[in-house]
Coordinates of C-alpha atoms in Angstrom, one line a residue:
M252 CA 112.4 100.4 105.2
K253 CA 111.0 102.2 102.1
H254 CA 113.6 102.0 99.9
E255 CA 113.6 98.3 100.1
A256 CA 110.1 97.8 98.8
K257 CA 109.2 97.2 95.5
A258 CA 105.7 97.4 95.0
L259 CA 103.1 96.6 92.0
L260 CA 100.3 98.8 91.8
G261 CA 97.4 96.5 89.9
F262 CA 94.7 98.7 87.8
S263 CA 91.3 97.2 86.3
I264 CA 91.6 99.4 83.4
G265 CA 88.3 101.2 82.6
Q266 CA 87.0 101.1 86.1
E267 CA 86.6 104.1 88.1
T268 CA 89.2 103.1 90.6
A269 CA 91.7 103.6 87.4
K270 CA 90.9 107.1 86.8
G271 CA 90.6 110.6 88.0
E272 CA 91.3 111.1 91.8
V273 CA 91.2 107.9 92.8
L274 CA 94.0 107.2 90.7
Y275 CA 95.7 109.9 91.5
K276 CA 95.7 109.2 95.2
D277 CA 96.6 105.7 94.9
I278 CA 99.9 106.6 93.1
E279 CA 100.3 109.2 95.9
L280 CA 99.7 106.9 98.8
A281 CA 102.0 104.3 97.0
A282 CA 105.0 107.2 96.6
K283 CA 104.7 107.7 100.3
L284 CA 105.0 103.9 101.0
Y285 CA 107.5 102.0 98.7
G286 CA 111.2 102.6 97.3
S287 CA 110.0 101.7 94.1
I288 CA 106.8 101.2 92.2
T289 CA 105.2 99.9 88.8
L290 CA 102.1 100.1 87.5
V291 CA 100.6 97.1 86.0
A292 CA 97.9 98.4 83.4
G293 CA 95.7 95.4 83.1
D294 CA 94.0 96.7 80.1
T295 CA 93.9 93.4 77.9
L296 CA 92.9 91.5 80.6
Q297 CA 89.6 93.2 80.4
R298 CA 89.0 91.7 77.3
F299 CA 87.3 88.8 79.1
T300 CA 84.9 91.4 80.9
K301 CA 83.9 93.3 78.1
L302 CA 83.0 89.8 76.0
I303 CA 80.3 89.3 79.3
T304 CA 79.0 93.1 79.5
D305 CA 79.4 94.5 75.9
K306 CA 78.2 91.4 73.9
C307 CA 80.7 91.7 71.0
T308 CA 83.5 89.7 69.5
L309 CA 86.6 88.8 71.0
E310 CA 88.6 90.8 68.4
E311 CA 86.4 93.8 69.4
A312 CA 86.8 93.3 73.2
Y313 CA 90.7 93.2 72.7
K314 CA 90.3 96.4 70.9
K315 CA 88.2 98.2 73.2
A316 CA 90.5 97.3 76.3
L317 CA 93.3 98.4 74.3
L318 CA 92.1 101.9 73.7
E319 CA 91.1 101.8 77.2
G320 CA 94.5 101.0 78.2
D321 CA 96.2 104.1 76.0
A322 CA 94.0 106.5 77.9
F323 CA 94.8 105.2 80.9
L324 CA 98.8 105.4 80.4
E325 CA 98.4 108.9 79.4
E326 CA 96.5 109.9 82.4
A327 CA 99.0 107.9 84.9
G328 CA 102.0 109.5 83.0
K329 CA 100.9 112.7 83.7
I330 CA 100.0 112.0 87.5
C331 CA 103.8 110.4 88.0
S332 CA 105.2 113.5 86.4
A333 CA 103.3 115.9 88.7
L334 CA 104.3 113.9 91.5
D335 CA 107.8 114.1 90.4
L336 CA 108.1 110.2 90.1
Q337 CA 110.0 108.0 88.2
C338 CA 107.2 105.2 87.8
H339 CA 107.3 102.0 85.3
I340 CA 104.1 101.1 83.9
I341 CA 103.7 97.6 82.3
R342 CA 100.9 96.7 79.7
W343 CA 99.0 93.5 80.3
D344 CA 100.2 92.2 76.4
E345 CA 104.0 92.8 77.7
L346 CA 103.4 90.4 80.4
I347 CA 101.2 87.5 78.9
A348 CA 104.0 87.7 75.8
R349 CA 106.8 87.0 78.3
P350 CA 108.4 83.4 77.6
E351 CA 107.7 82.2 80.9
F352 CA 104.1 83.0 80.9
A353 CA 103.3 79.8 79.4
D354 CA 104.7 77.5 81.9
K355 CA 102.9 79.5 84.8
K356 CA 99.8 78.9 83.1
Q357 CA 100.4 75.8 83.2
Q358 CA 101.4 75.4 87.1
I359 CA 97.9 77.5 87.3
E360 CA 95.7 74.9 85.6
V361 CA 97.6 72.1 87.6
L362 CA 96.9 74.1 90.8
Y363 CA 93.4 74.1 89.8
T364 CA 92.6 71.1 88.6
N365 CA 94.2 69.0 91.1
N366 CA 92.5 72.0 94.1
I367 CA 96.0 71.9 95.7
N368 CA 95.8 73.9 99.0
G369 CA 92.1 74.9 98.4
Y370 CA 93.2 76.8 95.2
K371 CA 90.2 75.9 92.9
K372 CA 87.4 76.6 95.4
A373 CA 89.4 80.1 95.8
V374 CA 89.2 80.5 92.2
R375 CA 85.0 79.9 91.9
D376 CA 84.5 81.5 94.9
T377 CA 86.1 84.7 93.2
V378 CA 84.2 84.0 89.9
G379 CA 81.0 83.5 91.9
K380 CA 81.1 87.2 93.5
F381 CA 81.8 88.4 90.1
I382 CA 78.9 87.0 88.2
R383 CA 76.9 87.9 91.3
R384 CA 77.8 91.3 91.6
Y385 CA 77.4 92.0 87.7
Q386 CA 74.0 90.3 87.8
D387 CA 73.0 92.9 90.4
K388 CA 73.7 95.3 88.0
G389 CA 71.6 93.7 85.1
L390 CA 74.7 92.9 83.1
I391 CA 74.3 89.1 82.9
P392 CA 70.9 87.8 82.5
A393 CA 70.4 84.4 84.1
K394 CA 70.4 82.7 80.7
D395 CA 73.8 83.6 80.5
A396 CA 75.3 83.1 83.6
K397 CA 76.9 79.8 82.7
A398 CA 78.9 81.3 79.7
A399 CA 79.9 84.3 81.7
F400 CA 81.3 82.1 84.5
D401 CA 83.5 80.1 82.1
I402 CA 84.3 83.5 80.4
C403 CA 85.3 85.0 84.0
L404 CA 87.2 81.7 85.0
E405 CA 89.5 82.2 82.1
Y406 CA 90.0 85.8 83.0
V407 CA 91.4 84.9 87.0
K408 CA 93.5 82.2 85.8
E409 CA 95.5 84.7 83.6
E410 CA 95.5 87.2 86.2
C411 CA 97.1 84.8 88.8
A412 CA 99.6 83.2 86.4
V413 CA 100.8 86.8 85.7
F414 CA 101.4 87.4 89.3
L415 CA 103.0 83.9 89.9
M416 CA 105.2 84.7 87.4
L417 CA 106.2 88.1 89.0
E418 CA 107.4 86.2 92.0
G419 CA 110.7 87.3 93.7
Q420 CA 110.6 90.5 91.6
Y421 CA 108.4 92.5 94.0
T422 CA 107.7 92.6 97.7
H423 CA 104.2 94.3 97.6
L424 CA 100.9 94.1 95.5
Q425 CA 98.6 97.2 95.7
Y426 CA 95.2 97.4 94.9
H427 CA 92.5 99.7 95.4
Y428 CA 90.1 97.2 96.7
P429 CA 90.1 93.7 98.1
L430 CA 91.9 91.0 95.9
G431 CA 89.7 88.0 95.6
A432 CA 90.5 85.0 97.1
A433 CA 92.2 83.4 94.2
I434 CA 94.6 86.4 94.0
E435 CA 95.1 86.4 97.4
H436 CA 96.2 82.7 97.3
I437 CA 98.7 83.2 94.4
C438 CA 100.2 86.4 96.4
S439 CA 100.8 83.8 99.5
L440 CA 102.3 81.4 96.9
A441 CA 104.5 84.6 95.2
N442 CA 105.4 86.0 98.6
F443 CA 103.7 89.3 97.9
E444 CA 102.5 91.5 100.6
T445 CA 99.2 92.7 99.5
V446 CA 97.8 96.1 100.6
E447 CA 94.4 97.5 100.0
A448 CA 94.6 100.9 99.1
A449 CA 90.8 102.2 99.9
K450 CA 91.4 100.7 103.2
L451 CA 94.6 102.2 104.0
H452 CA 93.3 105.7 102.8
K453 CA 90.4 105.4 105.7
Q454 CA 93.0 104.4 108.1
L455 CA 95.1 107.1 107.3
A456 CA 92.5 109.5 107.5
K457 CA 91.5 108.8 111.1
P458 CA 92.5 111.8 113.2
A459 CA 95.4 110.5 115.4
A460 CA 95.0 109.8 119.3
P461 CA 95.5 112.9 120.9
M462 CA 99.1 113.5 122.2
M463 CA 100.4 115.4 125.2
H464 CA 103.1 117.8 123.8
T465 CA 105.6 118.8 126.8
T466 CA 108.3 120.8 126.7
F467 CA 111.6 119.6 128.4
F468 CA 115.0 119.6 128.8
K469 CA 117.5 117.1 130.2
L470 CA 120.8 118.3 131.4
A471 CA 123.8 116.1 131.6
S472 CA 124.7 117.9 135.0
S473 CA 121.1 117.2 136.4
P474 CA 120.6 114.0 138.9
P475 CA 118.1 111.4 138.1
S476 CA 115.8 112.7 140.6
S477 CA 115.5 116.2 139.3
P478 CA 112.7 118.0 137.9
E479 CA 114.0 118.1 134.7
N480 CA 114.8 114.5 134.6
M481 CA 111.6 113.5 136.1
I482 CA 109.7 115.6 132.9
V483 CA 111.3 113.7 130.7
D484 CA 110.6 110.3 132.2
T485 CA 107.1 111.3 132.0
F486 CA 107.2 112.4 128.6
L487 CA 108.8 109.1 127.2
T488 CA 106.1 107.2 129.2
M489 CA 103.5 108.8 127.5
F490 CA 105.4 108.8 124.0
K491 CA 105.9 105.1 124.7
G492 CA 102.4 104.6 124.9
Q493 CA 101.4 106.3 122.0
L494 CA 103.9 104.2 119.8
D495 CA 102.4 100.8 121.5
T496 CA 99.1 102.4 120.0
F497 CA 100.5 102.9 116.7
F498 CA 101.7 99.5 116.5
N499 CA 98.9 98.1 117.4
T500 CA 96.8 99.5 114.8
P501 CA 96.0 97.4 111.5
L502 CA 98.1 99.0 109.1
P503 CA 100.5 97.0 106.9
A504 CA 103.8 96.8 107.8
V505 CA 105.0 99.4 105.4
A506 CA 103.3 101.7 106.0
K507 CA 104.4 101.8 109.7
Q508 CA 107.5 101.5 108.6
S509 CA 107.5 104.6 106.4
A510 CA 105.9 106.5 109.5
L511 CA 108.8 105.8 111.8
T512 CA 111.1 106.5 109.3
Q513 CA 109.6 109.9 108.7
L514 CA 109.6 110.2 112.8
D515 CA 113.4 109.1 112.6
Q516 CA 114.3 112.2 110.5
Y517 CA 112.0 114.5 112.3
L518 CA 113.7 113.6 115.6
H519 CA 117.1 114.2 114.1
S520 CA 116.2 117.5 112.7
K521 CA 115.5 118.6 116.3
S522 CA 118.7 117.0 118.1
L523 CA 119.9 119.6 119.9
E524 CA 123.7 118.4 121.1
K525 CA 124.1 115.1 119.5
E526 CA 122.2 113.3 116.8
F527 CA 120.4 110.2 118.1
S528 CA 118.4 107.3 116.0
F529 CA 115.0 106.2 116.4
C530 CA 114.1 102.9 114.6
S531 CA 117.4 103.1 112.2
T532 CA 117.0 99.5 111.0

């Protein structure tokens, strides 16, 4: 059920996916899917990226990331107010300052060093994709690739440690674009269901399959073979077929449940003689 789903919304601060219309739509989507949402501002996590792209010192990279985080908090706060949402926003420094973070970081190091369940490969694949993407943009010269790889490796380990630390506190982790293999691996360990907002936006924007609109009345005194009940049977057969199609779509479970909850409310509003419940569990 929607009210039972507690989601983390992760944002790569400074990226286009963490500002403007994209940010608004992702928060709006989350409000429809989950009972409660917490925004994770990965602001100072971006100090690693800035070390690579801005050719600056660690102190300078940290300050730049912090300023972008300030801007994100202001914009996200306005969006939550506009949507009348009670959103909790956590900054990255708050997370890595928690006492349990050090233990989770050590656990990540053990997973990586011993390649437990293929974690080391997942991490290196994630880092490799980042390096290639930034090389294609001309941001990482070939001579700097090794240093950039090592910096990015620390980025991924820190990110993984934070989400592992949050195990049991949330049910879903939503990002705009697909998570890397490393984070998917950790989400599996932490029992998070991952949600790709960009993909979900596209799926929800697709036109629904055409549905026959039939007016019907089921009279209590009508025999089973009456024309009225034959209309009802036809409608229900069609309706069940539409539901089967819906259930077979590749939407996250939480999206399907949200839709069914809204359908339940709609059916109750149309009930004339007695209340009935659809998918009430």
